[in-house]
Amino acid sequence: MSKSFCVWIAGCLLLFAGQATRSEETGFFPLFNGSDLSGWVPVNVAPNTFTAKDGMIVSTGKPTGILRSAKQYENFILELEWRHMQPKGNAGVFVWSHPLTAQGTPFAKSIEVQVLDGHETANYTSHGDVFSIHGARMKPDRPHPAGAERCLPSEKRSKPSGGWNQYRMECCDGVLKLAVNGKVVSGGSECRPRKGYICLESEGSECHFRNLRIKELPSSNPPADEVQPVIDEAACRMTSPLPRCPDCGGIARPNILMFGDWGWNEARTGE
């Protein structure tokens, strides 16, 4: 038996062992039952924007909005697969999200994990960008070329439209690491808030999601100002504790990004 053949056999065994370890990882439960959208809440979308079909969550992309989890998550590992059905499609996964979209926009205050096809510039890519939106905060793992709170991936691993891609998001104590098709390529730390909802985003084009599963990790009991609010939708009232000023203990006035605001005004944070 040749030496090269033995090396090939050893490589195959290591590959199969890694796949078996991942598939046998315990503690996960499905976020999607494969037949309907139980456990999910549509926000700012049409009745047919998100539907369950053939074991997938199908987004038409229109209008722009979100489908969020019915409950909040703090520390967890989230896995899912996605594919765009046309070139240059756009969508996203939001973690630690607000339950409602930000005023004047179809997007929610959250950390976004980009689900994009065929767009490549110096400032954003289609291979697993991670960034803060609409008042959330994040320190990228690597400095962004334009100074944005956005981590660009270390390599290109996403398959083009029509092909399935796998995301694994490890989110713990405000730290997020994204693996694209089996390898960690991007992430961020000091994420705020660090407890909230998980959302699938609709943004212009058809996108499919499947094999959504989550493993919850132990809580670190974040303070109220690092937790997204819980809303009683029927009463249109906030039911979770109000965030308070760390200095005086009074109810904090939020620093909110409005429509057309793309930067955080640090000077207002202490007001």
CSV table of C-alpha atoms in Angstrom, one decimal:
chain,number,residue,atom,x,y,z
A,1,MET,CA,0.0,0.0,0.0
A,2,SER,CA,1.5,3.4,-1.0
A,3,LYS,CA,2.2,6.1,1.5
A,4,SER,CA,0.0,8.6,-0.4
A,5,PHE,CA,-3.0,6.2,-0.2
A,6,CYS,CA,-2.5,5.8,3.5
A,7,VAL,CA,-2.5,9.6,3.9
A,8,TRP,CA,-5.7,9.8,1.9
A,9,ILE,CA,-7.4,7.2,4.1
A,10,ALA,CA,-6.3,9.0,7.2
A,11,GLY,CA,-7.7,12.3,5.9
A,12,CYS,CA,-11.0,10.7,5.1
A,13,LEU,CA,-11.3,9.2,8.6
A,14,LEU,CA,-10.6,12.5,10.2
A,15,LEU,CA,-13.2,14.2,8.0
A,16,PHE,CA,-15.9,11.6,8.9
A,17,ALA,CA,-15.0,11.8,12.6
A,18,GLY,CA,-15.5,15.6,12.5
A,19,GLN,CA,-18.9,15.2,10.8
A,20,ALA,CA,-20.0,12.6,13.3
A,21,THR,CA,-18.9,14.7,16.2
A,22,ARG,CA,-20.9,17.7,14.9
A,23,SER,CA,-24.1,15.6,14.1
A,24,GLU,CA,-23.9,13.9,17.5
A,25,GLU,CA,-23.5,17.2,19.5
A,26,THR,CA,-26.0,17.1,22.3
A,27,GLY,CA,-28.3,19.8,23.8
A,28,PHE,CA,-29.8,21.2,20.5
A,29,PHE,CA,-33.5,21.5,19.8
A,30,PRO,CA,-35.2,22.7,16.6
A,31,LEU,CA,-36.3,26.3,16.2
A,32,PHE,CA,-38.5,25.3,13.3
A,33,ASN,CA,-40.8,22.3,13.3
A,34,GLY,CA,-40.7,21.9,9.5
A,35,SER,CA,-44.4,22.2,8.9
A,36,ASP,CA,-45.6,25.6,10.2
A,37,LEU,CA,-44.4,28.8,11.8
A,38,SER,CA,-45.3,28.0,15.4
A,39,GLY,CA,-42.9,29.7,17.7
A,40,TRP,CA,-42.3,32.6,15.3
A,41,VAL,CA,-43.8,36.1,15.1
A,42,PRO,CA,-44.0,38.1,11.9
A,43,VAL,CA,-43.1,41.8,12.2
A,44,ASN,CA,-43.7,44.5,9.5
A,45,VAL,CA,-44.4,41.9,6.7
A,46,ALA,CA,-47.3,40.7,4.6
A,47,PRO,CA,-49.2,37.5,5.7
A,48,ASN,CA,-47.4,35.5,3.0
A,49,THR,CA,-43.9,37.0,3.3
A,50,PHE,CA,-42.7,34.0,5.4
A,51,THR,CA,-44.2,30.6,4.9
A,52,ALA,CA,-43.4,27.0,5.8
A,53,LYS,CA,-42.9,24.8,2.7
A,54,ASP,CA,-41.1,21.5,2.1
A,55,GLY,CA,-39.3,21.6,5.5
A,56,MET,CA,-38.1,25.1,4.9
A,57,ILE,CA,-39.0,28.7,6.0
A,58,VAL,CA,-39.4,30.5,2.7
A,59,SER,CA,-39.1,34.3,2.5
A,60,THR,CA,-40.4,36.1,-0.6
A,61,GLY,CA,-38.3,39.1,0.4
A,62,LYS,CA,-41.2,41.5,0.1
A,63,PRO,CA,-41.8,43.7,1.9
A,64,THR,CA,-38.7,44.2,4.0
A,65,GLY,CA,-39.2,43.0,7.6
A,66,ILE,CA,-38.5,40.2,10.0
A,67,LEU,CA,-39.8,36.9,11.4
A,68,ARG,CA,-38.7,36.7,15.0
A,69,SER,CA,-38.6,34.0,17.6
A,70,ALA,CA,-41.4,34.1,20.2
A,71,LYS,CA,-38.9,34.0,23.1
A,72,GLN,CA,-35.6,35.7,23.9
A,73,TYR,CA,-32.2,34.1,24.0
A,74,GLU,CA,-29.1,35.1,25.8
A,75,ASN,CA,-26.2,32.7,25.5
A,76,PHE,CA,-26.6,30.0,22.7
A,77,ILE,CA,-25.3,28.3,19.7
A,78,LEU,CA,-27.5,28.7,16.6
A,79,GLU,CA,-27.1,26.7,13.5
A,80,LEU,CA,-29.1,27.0,10.2
A,81,GLU,CA,-28.7,26.7,6.5
A,82,TRP,CA,-29.8,29.2,3.9
A,83,ARG,CA,-29.8,29.7,0.1
A,84,HIS,CA,-30.8,32.6,-2.2
A,85,MET,CA,-32.9,31.7,-5.2
A,86,GLN,CA,-31.6,34.5,-7.4
A,87,PRO,CA,-28.2,36.2,-7.9
A,88,LYS,CA,-27.4,39.3,-5.7
A,89,GLY,CA,-30.2,38.3,-3.2
A,90,ASN,CA,-30.2,40.0,0.2
A,91,ALA,CA,-31.4,38.8,3.6
A,92,GLY,CA,-30.1,38.4,7.1
A,93,VAL,CA,-30.2,36.8,10.5
A,94,PHE,CA,-30.5,39.1,13.5
A,95,VAL,CA,-29.4,38.0,17.0
A,96,TRP,CA,-30.1,39.7,20.3
A,97,SER,CA,-32.8,41.6,18.5
A,98,HIS,CA,-35.5,44.1,19.6
A,99,PRO,CA,-39.0,42.6,19.3
A,100,LEU,CA,-40.1,45.5,17.0
A,101,THR,CA,-38.6,47.2,14.0
A,102,ALA,CA,-36.9,50.6,14.7
A,103,GLN,CA,-39.1,53.7,14.2
A,104,GLY,CA,-39.2,54.6,10.6
A,105,THR,CA,-37.3,51.5,9.4
A,106,PRO,CA,-38.1,47.9,8.6
A,107,PHE,CA,-35.1,46.8,10.6
A,108,ALA,CA,-34.7,46.0,14.3
A,109,LYS,CA,-32.0,47.1,16.8
A,110,SER,CA,-29.7,44.0,16.8
A,111,ILE,CA,-26.5,42.4,15.7
A,112,GLU,CA,-26.9,41.3,12.0
A,113,VAL,CA,-25.3,38.3,10.4
A,114,GLN,CA,-25.4,39.1,6.7
A,115,VAL,CA,-27.1,36.7,4.3
A,116,LEU,CA,-26.0,38.1,0.9
A,117,ASP,CA,-25.2,36.9,-2.5
A,118,GLY,CA,-22.9,38.3,-5.2
A,119,HIS,CA,-22.0,41.7,-3.6
A,120,GLU,CA,-18.3,42.4,-3.0
A,121,THR,CA,-16.9,45.8,-2.1
A,122,ALA,CA,-14.1,47.1,0.2
A,123,ASN,CA,-16.7,47.7,2.9
A,124,TYR,CA,-19.0,44.7,2.7
A,125,THR,CA,-19.1,41.1,1.3
A,126,SER,CA,-21.3,38.1,0.7
A,127,HIS,CA,-19.3,35.7,2.9
A,128,GLY,CA,-20.5,36.3,6.5
A,129,ASP,CA,-20.3,40.0,7.6
A,130,VAL,CA,-21.3,40.6,11.2
A,131,PHE,CA,-22.3,44.2,12.2
A,132,SER,CA,-24.5,46.2,14.6
A,133,ILE,CA,-27.6,48.0,13.4
A,134,HIS,CA,-30.0,50.7,14.7
A,135,GLY,CA,-28.5,51.4,18.1
A,136,ALA,CA,-26.9,48.1,19.0
A,137,ARG,CA,-23.2,48.1,19.7
A,138,MET,CA,-20.4,45.8,18.8
A,139,LYS,CA,-16.6,45.7,18.7
A,140,PRO,CA,-15.5,43.9,15.4
A,141,ASP,CA,-12.9,41.2,15.7
A,142,ARG,CA,-10.9,43.1,13.1
A,143,PRO,CA,-10.9,46.8,12.3
A,144,HIS,CA,-13.2,47.8,9.4
A,145,PRO,CA,-11.6,49.7,6.6
A,146,ALA,CA,-14.1,52.6,7.0
A,147,GLY,CA,-14.1,52.4,10.8
A,148,ALA,CA,-17.6,50.8,11.0
A,149,GLU,CA,-18.9,48.4,13.6
A,150,ARG,CA,-18.7,45.6,11.0
A,151,CYS,CA,-16.5,42.6,10.9
A,152,LEU,CA,-15.6,41.4,7.4
A,153,PRO,CA,-14.9,37.7,7.0
A,154,SER,CA,-11.3,36.4,6.9
A,155,GLU,CA,-12.0,34.3,3.8
A,156,LYS,CA,-14.6,33.7,1.1
A,157,ARG,CA,-16.6,30.5,1.9
A,158,SER,CA,-20.2,31.1,0.8
A,159,LYS,CA,-21.7,29.3,-2.2
A,160,PRO,CA,-23.5,31.4,-4.8
A,161,SER,CA,-27.3,31.5,-5.3
A,162,GLY,CA,-28.9,28.1,-5.6
A,163,GLY,CA,-26.4,26.5,-3.2
A,164,TRP,CA,-27.0,25.8,0.5
A,165,ASN,CA,-24.8,27.5,3.0
A,166,GLN,CA,-24.4,26.6,6.7
A,167,TYR,CA,-24.0,29.2,9.5
A,168,ARG,CA,-23.1,28.4,13.0
A,169,MET,CA,-23.3,31.3,15.4
A,170,GLU,CA,-21.8,31.0,18.9
A,171,CYS,CA,-23.2,33.8,21.0
A,172,CYS,CA,-22.1,34.1,24.6
A,173,ASP,CA,-21.7,37.0,27.1
A,174,GLY,CA,-21.9,39.5,24.2
A,175,VAL,CA,-19.3,37.7,22.1
A,176,LEU,CA,-20.4,36.4,18.6
A,177,LYS,CA,-18.4,34.0,16.4
A,178,LEU,CA,-19.7,33.0,13.0
A,179,ALA,CA,-18.6,29.9,11.2
A,180,VAL,CA,-19.5,29.7,7.4
A,181,ASN,CA,-19.6,26.2,6.0
A,182,GLY,CA,-17.5,24.8,8.8
A,183,LYS,CA,-15.0,27.5,9.6
A,184,VAL,CA,-15.1,30.6,11.8
A,185,VAL,CA,-14.5,33.7,9.6
A,186,SER,CA,-16.0,36.7,11.5
A,187,GLY,CA,-17.4,37.9,14.8
A,188,GLY,CA,-17.5,40.6,17.4
A,189,SER,CA,-17.3,41.3,21.1
A,190,GLU,CA,-18.8,43.7,23.7
A,191,CYS,CA,-22.2,43.3,21.9
A,192,ARG,CA,-25.0,45.3,23.5
A,193,PRO,CA,-27.7,44.3,24.0
A,194,ARG,CA,-26.7,40.7,24.7
A,195,LYS,CA,-30.1,39.2,25.2
A,196,GLY,CA,-33.0,39.4,22.8
A,197,TYR,CA,-34.8,37.7,19.9
A,198,ILE,CA,-33.6,35.8,16.9
A,199,CYS,CA,-34.9,37.0,13.6
A,200,LEU,CA,-34.9,36.0,9.9
A,201,GLU,CA,-34.9,39.0,7.6
A,202,SER,CA,-36.8,39.6,4.4
A,203,GLU,CA,-35.1,42.1,2.2
A,204,GLY,CA,-36.1,42.1,-1.5
A,205,SER,CA,-35.6,38.6,-2.9
A,206,GLU,CA,-36.6,35.0,-2.2
A,207,CYS,CA,-34.5,33.2,0.4
A,208,HIS,CA,-34.9,29.8,2.0
A,209,PHE,CA,-33.9,28.7,5.5
A,210,ARG,CA,-33.8,25.1,6.9
A,211,ASN,CA,-32.4,23.0,9.7
A,212,LEU,CA,-32.6,25.7,12.3
A,213,ARG,CA,-31.6,24.5,15.7
A,214,ILE,CA,-30.4,26.0,18.9
A,215,LYS,CA,-28.5,25.0,22.0
A,216,GLU,CA,-29.0,27.3,25.0
A,217,LEU,CA,-26.0,27.9,27.3
A,218,PRO,CA,-26.0,29.0,30.9
A,219,SER,CA,-27.1,32.6,31.6
A,220,SER,CA,-24.7,35.2,33.0
A,221,ASN,CA,-27.7,37.4,34.2
A,222,PRO,CA,-27.1,40.6,32.2
A,223,PRO,CA,-28.4,43.9,33.6
A,224,ALA,CA,-31.6,45.3,32.3
A,225,ASP,CA,-29.9,47.8,30.0
A,226,GLU,CA,-28.2,44.9,28.2
A,227,VAL,CA,-31.5,43.1,27.5
A,228,GLN,CA,-34.0,43.8,24.8
A,229,PRO,CA,-37.5,44.7,26.0
A,230,VAL,CA,-40.3,42.2,26.3
A,231,ILE,CA,-43.6,43.5,24.8
A,232,ASP,CA,-47.2,42.6,25.5
A,233,GLU,CA,-48.4,43.0,21.9
A,234,ALA,CA,-52.1,42.8,22.8
A,235,ALA,CA,-51.8,45.6,25.3
A,236,CYS,CA,-49.0,47.4,23.4
A,237,ARG,CA,-47.1,47.7,26.6
A,238,MET,CA,-43.5,46.8,27.8
A,239,THR,CA,-43.5,44.1,30.4
A,240,SER,CA,-39.8,43.7,31.1
A,241,PRO,CA,-37.9,45.9,33.6
A,242,LEU,CA,-37.1,49.4,32.4
A,243,PRO,CA,-33.3,50.2,31.9
A,244,ARG,CA,-31.9,52.5,34.5
A,245,CYS,CA,-29.0,54.9,34.7
A,246,PRO,CA,-25.9,53.3,36.2
A,247,ASP,CA,-25.0,56.6,38.0
A,248,CYS,CA,-28.3,57.8,39.5
A,249,GLY,CA,-30.6,54.8,39.3
A,250,GLY,CA,-33.3,56.7,37.4
A,251,ILE,CA,-35.1,55.4,34.4
A,252,ALA,CA,-32.7,55.8,31.4
A,253,ARG,CA,-33.7,57.8,28.4
A,254,PRO,CA,-32.7,55.7,25.3
A,255,ASN,CA,-30.3,57.0,22.7
A,256,ILE,CA,-32.2,55.8,19.6
A,257,LEU,CA,-31.2,55.8,16.0
A,258,MET,CA,-33.9,57.2,13.7
A,259,PHE,CA,-34.6,56.8,10.0
A,260,GLY,CA,-31.7,58.1,8.0
A,261,ASP,CA,-29.2,57.9,11.0
A,262,TRP,CA,-26.3,55.7,10.2
A,263,GLY,CA,-23.9,56.6,13.0
A,264,TRP,CA,-24.0,56.6,16.8
A,265,ASN,CA,-23.7,60.0,18.5
A,266,GLU,CA,-21.5,59.1,21.4
A,267,ALA,CA,-22.0,62.6,22.9
A,268,ARG,CA,-25.6,61.8,23.6
A,269,THR,CA,-24.9,58.7,25.6
A,270,GLY,CA,-24.3,60.6,28.8
A,271,GLU,CA,-27.4,62.8,28.5
